[in-house]
Tab-separated table of C-alpha atoms in Angstrom:
chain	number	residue	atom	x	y	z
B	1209	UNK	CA	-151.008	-19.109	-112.859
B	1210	UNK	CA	-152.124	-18.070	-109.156
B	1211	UNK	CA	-151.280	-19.728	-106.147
B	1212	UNK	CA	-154.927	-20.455	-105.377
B	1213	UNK	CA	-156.722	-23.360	-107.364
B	1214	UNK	CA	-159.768	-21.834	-109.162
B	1215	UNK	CA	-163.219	-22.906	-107.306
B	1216	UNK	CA	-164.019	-25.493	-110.342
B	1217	UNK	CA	-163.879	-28.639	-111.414
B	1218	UNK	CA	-163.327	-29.088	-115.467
B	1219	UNK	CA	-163.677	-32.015	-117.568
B	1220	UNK	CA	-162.199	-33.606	-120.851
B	1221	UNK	CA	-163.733	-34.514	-124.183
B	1222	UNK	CA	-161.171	-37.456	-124.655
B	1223	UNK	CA	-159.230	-40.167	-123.085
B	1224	UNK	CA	-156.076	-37.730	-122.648
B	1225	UNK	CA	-155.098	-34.169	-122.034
B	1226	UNK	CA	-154.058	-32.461	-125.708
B	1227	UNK	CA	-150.844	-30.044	-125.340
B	1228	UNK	CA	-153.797	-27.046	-125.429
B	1229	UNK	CA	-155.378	-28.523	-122.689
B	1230	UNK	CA	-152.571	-28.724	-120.752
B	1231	UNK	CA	-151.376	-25.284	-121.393
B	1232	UNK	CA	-155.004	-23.970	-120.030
B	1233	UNK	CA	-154.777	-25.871	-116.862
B	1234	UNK	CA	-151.751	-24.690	-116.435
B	1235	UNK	CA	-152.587	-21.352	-117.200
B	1236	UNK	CA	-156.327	-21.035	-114.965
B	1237	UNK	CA	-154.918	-23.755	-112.054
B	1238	UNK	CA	-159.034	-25.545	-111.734
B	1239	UNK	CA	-159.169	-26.753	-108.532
B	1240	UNK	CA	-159.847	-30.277	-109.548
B	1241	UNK	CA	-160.621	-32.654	-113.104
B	1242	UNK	CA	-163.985	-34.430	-113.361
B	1243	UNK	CA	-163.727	-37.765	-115.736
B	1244	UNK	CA	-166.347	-39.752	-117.086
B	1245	UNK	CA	-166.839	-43.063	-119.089
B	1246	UNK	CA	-165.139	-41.423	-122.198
B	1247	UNK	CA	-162.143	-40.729	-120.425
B	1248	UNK	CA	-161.102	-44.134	-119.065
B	1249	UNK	CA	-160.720	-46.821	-120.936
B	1250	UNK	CA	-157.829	-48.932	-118.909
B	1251	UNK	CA	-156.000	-48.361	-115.715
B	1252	UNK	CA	-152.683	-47.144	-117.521
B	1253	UNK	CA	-154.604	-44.865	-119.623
B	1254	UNK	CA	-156.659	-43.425	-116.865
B	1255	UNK	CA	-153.092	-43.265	-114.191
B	1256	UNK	CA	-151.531	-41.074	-117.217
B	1257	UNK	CA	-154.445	-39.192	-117.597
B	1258	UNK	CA	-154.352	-38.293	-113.915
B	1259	UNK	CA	-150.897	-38.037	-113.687
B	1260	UNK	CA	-151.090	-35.310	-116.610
B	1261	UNK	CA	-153.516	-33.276	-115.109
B	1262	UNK	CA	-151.530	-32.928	-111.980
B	1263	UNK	CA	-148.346	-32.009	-113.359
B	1264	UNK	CA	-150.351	-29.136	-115.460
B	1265	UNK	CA	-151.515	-27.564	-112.389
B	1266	UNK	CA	-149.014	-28.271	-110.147
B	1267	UNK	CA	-150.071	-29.956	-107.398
B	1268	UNK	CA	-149.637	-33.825	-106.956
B	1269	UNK	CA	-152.676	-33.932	-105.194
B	1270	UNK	CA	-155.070	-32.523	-107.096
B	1271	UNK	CA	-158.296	-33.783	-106.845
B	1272	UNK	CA	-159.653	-36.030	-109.950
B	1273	UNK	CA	-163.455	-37.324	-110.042
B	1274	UNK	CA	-165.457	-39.738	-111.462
B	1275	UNK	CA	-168.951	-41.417	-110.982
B	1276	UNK	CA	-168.704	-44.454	-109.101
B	1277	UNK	CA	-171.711	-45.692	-107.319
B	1278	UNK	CA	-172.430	-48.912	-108.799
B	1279	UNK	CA	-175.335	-50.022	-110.412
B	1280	UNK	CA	-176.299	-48.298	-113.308
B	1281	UNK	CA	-174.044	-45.235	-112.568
B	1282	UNK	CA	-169.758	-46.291	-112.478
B	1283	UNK	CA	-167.792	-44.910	-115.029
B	1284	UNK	CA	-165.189	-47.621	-114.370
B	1285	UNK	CA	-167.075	-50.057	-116.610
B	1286	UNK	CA	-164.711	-51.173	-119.085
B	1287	UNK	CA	-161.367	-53.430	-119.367
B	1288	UNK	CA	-160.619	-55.432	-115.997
B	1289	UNK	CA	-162.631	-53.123	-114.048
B	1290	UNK	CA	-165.288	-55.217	-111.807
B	1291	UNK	CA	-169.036	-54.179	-112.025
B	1292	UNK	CA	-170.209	-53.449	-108.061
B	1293	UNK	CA	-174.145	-53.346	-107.311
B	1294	UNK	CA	-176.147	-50.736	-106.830
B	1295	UNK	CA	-177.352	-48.996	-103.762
B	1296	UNK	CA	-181.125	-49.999	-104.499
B	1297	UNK	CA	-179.550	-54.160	-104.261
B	1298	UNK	CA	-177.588	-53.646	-100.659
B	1299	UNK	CA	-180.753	-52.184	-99.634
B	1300	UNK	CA	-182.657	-55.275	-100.530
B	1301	UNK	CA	-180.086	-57.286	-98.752
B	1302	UNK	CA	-180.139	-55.522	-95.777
B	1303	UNK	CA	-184.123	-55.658	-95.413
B	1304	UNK	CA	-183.162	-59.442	-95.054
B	1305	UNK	CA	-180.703	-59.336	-92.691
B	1306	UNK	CA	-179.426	-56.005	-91.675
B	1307	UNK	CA	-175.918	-56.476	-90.324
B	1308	UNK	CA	-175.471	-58.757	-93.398
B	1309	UNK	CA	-176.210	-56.033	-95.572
B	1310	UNK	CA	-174.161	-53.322	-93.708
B	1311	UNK	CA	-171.184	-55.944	-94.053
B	1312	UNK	CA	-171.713	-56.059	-97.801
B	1313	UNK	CA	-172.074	-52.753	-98.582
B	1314	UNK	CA	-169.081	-51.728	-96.257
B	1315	UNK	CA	-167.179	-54.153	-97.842
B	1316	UNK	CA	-168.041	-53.228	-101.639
B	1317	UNK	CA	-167.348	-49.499	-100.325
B	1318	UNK	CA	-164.225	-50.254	-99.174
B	1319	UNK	CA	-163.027	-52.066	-102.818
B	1320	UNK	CA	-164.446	-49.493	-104.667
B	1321	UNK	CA	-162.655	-47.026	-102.852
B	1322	UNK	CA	-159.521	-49.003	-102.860
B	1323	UNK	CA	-159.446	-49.861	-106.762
B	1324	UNK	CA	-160.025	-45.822	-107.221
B	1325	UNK	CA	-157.142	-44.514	-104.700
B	1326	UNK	CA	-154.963	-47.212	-106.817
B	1327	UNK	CA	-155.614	-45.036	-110.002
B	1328	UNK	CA	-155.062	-41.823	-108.258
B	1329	UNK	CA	-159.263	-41.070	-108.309
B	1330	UNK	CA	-159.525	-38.819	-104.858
B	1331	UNK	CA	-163.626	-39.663	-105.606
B	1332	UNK	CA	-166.274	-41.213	-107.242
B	1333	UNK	CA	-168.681	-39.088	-105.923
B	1334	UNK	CA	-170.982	-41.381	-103.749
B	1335	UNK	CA	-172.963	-42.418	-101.952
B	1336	UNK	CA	-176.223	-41.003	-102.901
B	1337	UNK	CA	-178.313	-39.916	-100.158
B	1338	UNK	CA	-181.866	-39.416	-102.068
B	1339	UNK	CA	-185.293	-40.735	-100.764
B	1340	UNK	CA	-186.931	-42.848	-103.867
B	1341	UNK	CA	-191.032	-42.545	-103.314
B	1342	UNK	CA	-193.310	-43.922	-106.647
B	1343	UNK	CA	-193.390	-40.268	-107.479
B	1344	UNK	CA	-189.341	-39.468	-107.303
B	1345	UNK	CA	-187.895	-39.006	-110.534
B	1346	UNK	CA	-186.568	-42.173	-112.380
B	1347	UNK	CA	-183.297	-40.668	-112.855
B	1348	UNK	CA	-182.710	-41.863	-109.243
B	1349	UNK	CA	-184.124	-45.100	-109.385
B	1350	UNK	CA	-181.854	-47.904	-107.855
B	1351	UNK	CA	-179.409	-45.466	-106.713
B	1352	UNK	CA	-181.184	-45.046	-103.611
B	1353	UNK	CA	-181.668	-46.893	-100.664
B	1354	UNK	CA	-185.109	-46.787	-100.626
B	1355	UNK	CA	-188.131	-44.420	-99.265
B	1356	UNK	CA	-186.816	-44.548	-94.977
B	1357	UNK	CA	-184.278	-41.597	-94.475
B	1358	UNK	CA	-183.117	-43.381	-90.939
B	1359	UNK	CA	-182.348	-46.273	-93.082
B	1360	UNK	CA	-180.206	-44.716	-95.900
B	1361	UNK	CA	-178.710	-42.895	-93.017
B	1362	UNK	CA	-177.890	-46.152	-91.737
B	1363	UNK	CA	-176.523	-47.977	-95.094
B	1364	UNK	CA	-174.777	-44.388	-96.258
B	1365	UNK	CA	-172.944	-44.116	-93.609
B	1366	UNK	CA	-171.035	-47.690	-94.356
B	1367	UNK	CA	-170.258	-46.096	-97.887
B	1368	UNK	CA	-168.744	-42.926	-95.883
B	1369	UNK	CA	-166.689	-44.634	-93.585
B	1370	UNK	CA	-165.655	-47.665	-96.054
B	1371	UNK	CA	-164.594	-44.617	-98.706
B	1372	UNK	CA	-162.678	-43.096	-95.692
B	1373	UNK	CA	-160.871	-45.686	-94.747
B	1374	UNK	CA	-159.425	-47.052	-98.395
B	1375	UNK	CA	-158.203	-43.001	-99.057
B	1376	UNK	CA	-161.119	-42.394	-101.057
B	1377	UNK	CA	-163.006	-39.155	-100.263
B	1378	UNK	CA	-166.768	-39.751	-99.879
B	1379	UNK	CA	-169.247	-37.065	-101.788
B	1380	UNK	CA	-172.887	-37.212	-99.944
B	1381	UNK	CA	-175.500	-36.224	-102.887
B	1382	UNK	CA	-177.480	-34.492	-103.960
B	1383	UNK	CA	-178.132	-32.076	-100.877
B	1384	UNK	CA	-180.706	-31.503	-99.347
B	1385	UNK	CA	-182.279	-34.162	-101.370
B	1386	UNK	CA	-184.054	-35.220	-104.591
B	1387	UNK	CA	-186.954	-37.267	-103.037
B	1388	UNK	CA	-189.583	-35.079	-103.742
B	1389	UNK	CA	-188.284	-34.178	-107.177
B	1390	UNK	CA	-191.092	-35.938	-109.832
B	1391	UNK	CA	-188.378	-34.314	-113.146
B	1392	UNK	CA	-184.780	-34.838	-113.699
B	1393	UNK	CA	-182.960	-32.248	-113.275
B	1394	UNK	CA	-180.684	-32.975	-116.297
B	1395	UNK	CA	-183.614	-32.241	-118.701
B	1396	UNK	CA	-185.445	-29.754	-116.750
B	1397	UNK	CA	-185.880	-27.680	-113.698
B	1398	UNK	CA	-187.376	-29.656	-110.674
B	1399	UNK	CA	-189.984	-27.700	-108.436
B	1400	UNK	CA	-190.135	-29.624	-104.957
B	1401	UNK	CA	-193.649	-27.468	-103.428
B	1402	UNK	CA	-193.764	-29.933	-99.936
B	1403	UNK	CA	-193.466	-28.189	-96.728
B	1404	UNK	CA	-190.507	-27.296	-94.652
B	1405	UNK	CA	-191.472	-29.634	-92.032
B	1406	UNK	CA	-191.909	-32.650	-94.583
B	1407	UNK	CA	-188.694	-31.640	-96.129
B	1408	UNK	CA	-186.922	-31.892	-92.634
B	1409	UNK	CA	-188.588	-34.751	-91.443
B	1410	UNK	CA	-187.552	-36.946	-95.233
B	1411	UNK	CA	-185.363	-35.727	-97.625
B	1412	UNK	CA	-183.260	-33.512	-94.842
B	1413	UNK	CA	-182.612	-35.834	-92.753
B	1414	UNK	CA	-180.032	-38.094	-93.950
B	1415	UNK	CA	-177.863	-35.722	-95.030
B	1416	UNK	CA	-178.214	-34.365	-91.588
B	1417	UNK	CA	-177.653	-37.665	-89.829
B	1418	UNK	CA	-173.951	-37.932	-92.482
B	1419	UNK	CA	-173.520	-34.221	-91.997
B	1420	UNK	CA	-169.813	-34.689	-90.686
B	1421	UNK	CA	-169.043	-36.793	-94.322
B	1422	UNK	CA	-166.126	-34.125	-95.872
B	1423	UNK	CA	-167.778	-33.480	-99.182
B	1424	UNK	CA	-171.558	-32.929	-100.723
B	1425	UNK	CA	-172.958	-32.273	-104.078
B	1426	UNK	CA	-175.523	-29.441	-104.132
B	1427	UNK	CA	-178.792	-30.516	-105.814
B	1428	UNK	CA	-180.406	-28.476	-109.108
B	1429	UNK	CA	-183.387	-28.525	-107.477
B	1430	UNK	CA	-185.911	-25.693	-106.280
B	1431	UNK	CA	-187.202	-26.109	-103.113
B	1432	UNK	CA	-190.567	-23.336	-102.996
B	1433	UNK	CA	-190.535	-23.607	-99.295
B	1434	UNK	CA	-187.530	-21.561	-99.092
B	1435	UNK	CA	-186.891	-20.096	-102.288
B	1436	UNK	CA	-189.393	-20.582	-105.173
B	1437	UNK	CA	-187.368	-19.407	-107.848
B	1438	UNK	CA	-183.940	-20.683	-108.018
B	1439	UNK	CA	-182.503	-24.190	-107.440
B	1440	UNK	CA	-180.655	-24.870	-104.556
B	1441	UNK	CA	-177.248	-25.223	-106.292
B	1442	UNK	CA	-177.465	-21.116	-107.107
B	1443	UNK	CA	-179.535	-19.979	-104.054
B	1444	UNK	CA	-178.013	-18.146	-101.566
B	1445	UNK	CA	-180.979	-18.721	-99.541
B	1446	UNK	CA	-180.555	-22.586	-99.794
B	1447	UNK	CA	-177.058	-22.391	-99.188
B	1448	UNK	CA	-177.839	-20.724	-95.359
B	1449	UNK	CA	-180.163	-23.611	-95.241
B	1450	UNK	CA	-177.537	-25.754	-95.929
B	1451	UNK	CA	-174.960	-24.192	-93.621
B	1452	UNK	CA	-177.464	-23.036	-91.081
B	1453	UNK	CA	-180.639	-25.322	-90.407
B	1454	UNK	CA	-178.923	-28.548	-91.540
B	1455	UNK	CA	-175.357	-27.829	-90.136
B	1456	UNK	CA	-173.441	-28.695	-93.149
B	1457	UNK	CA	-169.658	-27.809	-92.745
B	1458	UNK	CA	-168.205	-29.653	-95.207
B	1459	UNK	CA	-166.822	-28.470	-99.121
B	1460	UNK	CA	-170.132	-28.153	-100.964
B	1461	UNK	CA	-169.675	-28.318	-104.926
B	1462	UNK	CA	-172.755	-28.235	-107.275
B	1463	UNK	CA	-173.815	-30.544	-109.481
B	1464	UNK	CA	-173.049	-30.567	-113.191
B	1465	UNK	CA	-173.873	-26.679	-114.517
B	1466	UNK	CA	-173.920	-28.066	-117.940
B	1467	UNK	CA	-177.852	-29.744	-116.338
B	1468	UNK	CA	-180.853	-28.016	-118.019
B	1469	UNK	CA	-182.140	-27.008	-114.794
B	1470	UNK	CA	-179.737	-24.230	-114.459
B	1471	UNK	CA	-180.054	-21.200	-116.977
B	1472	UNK	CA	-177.685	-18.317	-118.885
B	1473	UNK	CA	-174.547	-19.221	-120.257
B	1474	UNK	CA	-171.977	-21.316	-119.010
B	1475	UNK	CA	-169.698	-18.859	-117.390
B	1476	UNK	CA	-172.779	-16.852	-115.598
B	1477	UNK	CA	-173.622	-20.852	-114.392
B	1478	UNK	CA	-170.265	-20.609	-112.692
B	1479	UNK	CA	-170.801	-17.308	-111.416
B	1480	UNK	CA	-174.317	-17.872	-110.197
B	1481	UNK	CA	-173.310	-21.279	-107.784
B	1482	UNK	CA	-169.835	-19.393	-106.571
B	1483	UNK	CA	-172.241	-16.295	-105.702
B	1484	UNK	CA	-174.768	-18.249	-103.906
B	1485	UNK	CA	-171.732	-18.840	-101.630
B	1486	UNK	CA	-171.002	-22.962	-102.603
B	1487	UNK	CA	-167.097	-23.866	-102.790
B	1488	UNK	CA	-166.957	-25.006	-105.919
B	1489	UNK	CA	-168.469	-25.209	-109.118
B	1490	UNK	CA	-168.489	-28.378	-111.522
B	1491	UNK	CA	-168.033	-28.194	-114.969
B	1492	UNK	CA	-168.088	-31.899	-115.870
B	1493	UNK	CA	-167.892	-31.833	-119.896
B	1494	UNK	CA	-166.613	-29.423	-122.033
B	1495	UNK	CA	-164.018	-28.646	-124.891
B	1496	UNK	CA	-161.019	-26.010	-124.386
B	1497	UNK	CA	-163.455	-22.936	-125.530
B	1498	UNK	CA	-165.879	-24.370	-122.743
B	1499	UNK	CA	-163.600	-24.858	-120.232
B	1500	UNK	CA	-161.972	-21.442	-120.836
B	1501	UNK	CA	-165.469	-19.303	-120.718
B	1502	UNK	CA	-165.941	-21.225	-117.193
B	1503	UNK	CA	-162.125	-20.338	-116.179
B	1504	UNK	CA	-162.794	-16.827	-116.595
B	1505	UNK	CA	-165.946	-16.967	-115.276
B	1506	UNK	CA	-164.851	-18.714	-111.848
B	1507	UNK	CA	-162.482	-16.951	-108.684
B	1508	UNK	CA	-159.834	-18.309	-106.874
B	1509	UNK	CA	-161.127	-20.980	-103.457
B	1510	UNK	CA	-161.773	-18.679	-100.702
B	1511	UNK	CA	-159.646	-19.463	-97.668
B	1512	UNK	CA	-163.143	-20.829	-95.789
B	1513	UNK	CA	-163.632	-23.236	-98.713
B	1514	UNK	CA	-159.510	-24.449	-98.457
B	1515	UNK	CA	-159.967	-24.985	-94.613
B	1516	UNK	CA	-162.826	-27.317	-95.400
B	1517	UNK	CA	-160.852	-28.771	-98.129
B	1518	UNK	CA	-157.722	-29.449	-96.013
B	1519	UNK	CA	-159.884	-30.858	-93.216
B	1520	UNK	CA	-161.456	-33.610	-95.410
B	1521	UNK	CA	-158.181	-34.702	-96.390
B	1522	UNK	CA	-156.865	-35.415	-93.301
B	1523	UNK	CA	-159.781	-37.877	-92.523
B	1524	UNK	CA	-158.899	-40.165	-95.128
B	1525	UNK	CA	-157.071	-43.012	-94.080
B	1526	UNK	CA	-154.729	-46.063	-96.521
B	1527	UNK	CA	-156.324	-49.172	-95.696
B	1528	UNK	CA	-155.064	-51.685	-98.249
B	1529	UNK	CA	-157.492	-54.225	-99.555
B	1530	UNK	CA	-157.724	-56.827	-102.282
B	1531	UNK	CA	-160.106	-55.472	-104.466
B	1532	UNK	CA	-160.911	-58.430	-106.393
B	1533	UNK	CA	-160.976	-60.845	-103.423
B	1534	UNK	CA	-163.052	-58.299	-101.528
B	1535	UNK	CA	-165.779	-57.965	-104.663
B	1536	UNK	CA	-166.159	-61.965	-105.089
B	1537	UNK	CA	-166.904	-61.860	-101.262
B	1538	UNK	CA	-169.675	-59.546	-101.676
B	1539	UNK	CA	-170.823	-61.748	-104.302
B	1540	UNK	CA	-171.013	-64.437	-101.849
B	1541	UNK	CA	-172.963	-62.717	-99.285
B	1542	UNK	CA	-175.583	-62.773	-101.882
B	1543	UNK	CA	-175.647	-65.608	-102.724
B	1544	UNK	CA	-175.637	-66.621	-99.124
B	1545	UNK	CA	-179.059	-64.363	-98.644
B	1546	UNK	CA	-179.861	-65.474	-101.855
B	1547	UNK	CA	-180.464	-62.142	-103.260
B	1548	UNK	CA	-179.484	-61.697	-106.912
């Protein structure tokens, strides 16, 4: 096993990690474990299940993560696990009364983030910093704040800071932004044709306004104003655009490469987003043959990318909060607003 974590991210077809699976992680050292709704069932189950992955690779702090936004999209859904709102709700709230809904959402962000540092989930991969327009693609839907980049600015950074605080490490997504995007990009290939000045002016600009947040998730969209052919997440031109107009720092890790906007095999997937220049790539499903094929595919984190890495974990801080006290108090700041 090398020293270095592999740039990737696997995932798991099952609720725990089969002796094979362990052998291969301990054999290609992934940087980090993506889990989803069939991998968590309870919060013993999912600890183990965590706990296993780590000792595989050898590093306690190994990054593990999920989908947690609320709404529609948390993979903590089952057992004792409470149900949190969705982005597109707070928003609501907050067009009422503003500081109320900053409260709320600050709040929820901070429970979320402390129920998933108790299980030993580094991230849930939020908060989502898409535009929603009548044209976006549903697939975003409620998990936006709404059409006003100034204002999901305004809302996302709460999510940031509340993640931050609780130890939980805050993923902005999907950069540089799926607002223009009329497909989903898990069934096809977005083609975003509006301007570079309307880009910077909507979709750009919140993730420039959070550009200091540790983490961001690389969009599978193609953006024609820059480069017409590939999607951003494989795009070496995109990627300068990241780094360069919008002043990204941070780790940047693409999206799912199992999503049918990408093309070629699995293992060229990996290849393609590690030579475009991202950190990481994520490889969110999978069996051992899959994961393998990506292992071999994928290159040890290049010292740039574990800089970035060790500077995002130093932001994160271990406020302790009741997470069930905190959620029902949320609940009562909408009912306050009366807001359902």
């Amino acid at each position: 096993m090398s020293s270095t974590p592999l740039a990737l991210f696997v995932g798991l077809p099952n609720p725990i990690i089969s002796d094979d699976e362990f052998a291969l992680f301990r054999e290609t050292n992934p940087l980090g474990l993506f889990v989803g709704r069939r991998n968590q069932r309870e919060p013993e189950q999912t600890r183990h299940l965590i706990e296993r992955f780590r000792e595989a690779v050898g590093r306690d702090d190994a990054p593990v993560f999920t989908d947690q936004e609320g709404g529609r999209v948390q993979h903590l859904d089952a057992g004792p696990w409470p149900l949190f709102r969705s982005f597109g709700q707070f928003a609501e709230l907050a067009r009422r009364d503003f500081d109320l809904g900053k409260k709320a959402l600050r709040l929820s962000s901070q429970a979320m983030g402390a129920m998933m540092t108790e299980l030993g989930l580094s991230s849930g991969c939020s908060p989502v910093l898409d535009l929603v327009f009548e044209t976006t693609s549903a697939v975003i839907g409620a998990r936006s704040f709404g059409p006003d980049p100034d204002f999901i600015a305004a809302l996302g950074r709460e999510v940031v800071d509340g993640l931050l605080e609780t130890g939980n490490m805050p993923v902005i997504k999907h950069i540089p932004g799926h607002g223009h995007a009329t497909l989903d990009s898990h069934k096809e290939r977005p083609v975003v044709n509006a301007s570079r000045e309307t880009l910077t002016a909507t979709d750009f600009k919140p993730f420039v306004a959070l550009k200091d947040t540790p983490w961001a998730m690389v969009a599978h969209v193609v953006y024609s104003a820059y480069d017409a052919e590939l999607p951003a997440s494989v795009s070496p031109i995109m990627h300068d655009v990241i780094r360069k107009e919008m002043g990204y720092d941070g780790v940047l890790i693409s999206d799912c490469i199992f999503m049918e906007s990408l093309s070629g095999t699995l293992p060229e997937r990996v290849k393609q987003v590690l030579d475009a220049g991202f950190d990481i790539a994520l490889h969110s499903h999978g069996d051992i043959p899959e994961s393998e094929a990506a292992a071999k595919a994928a290159r040890p984190l290049t010292d740039a990318a574990l800089k970035r890495i060790a500077a995002g974990k130093a932001r994160l801080g271990n406020l302790k909060i009741d997470v069930r006290a905190a959620h029902a108090e949320v609940e009562n700041m909408f009912a306050s607003a009366l807001v359902s």
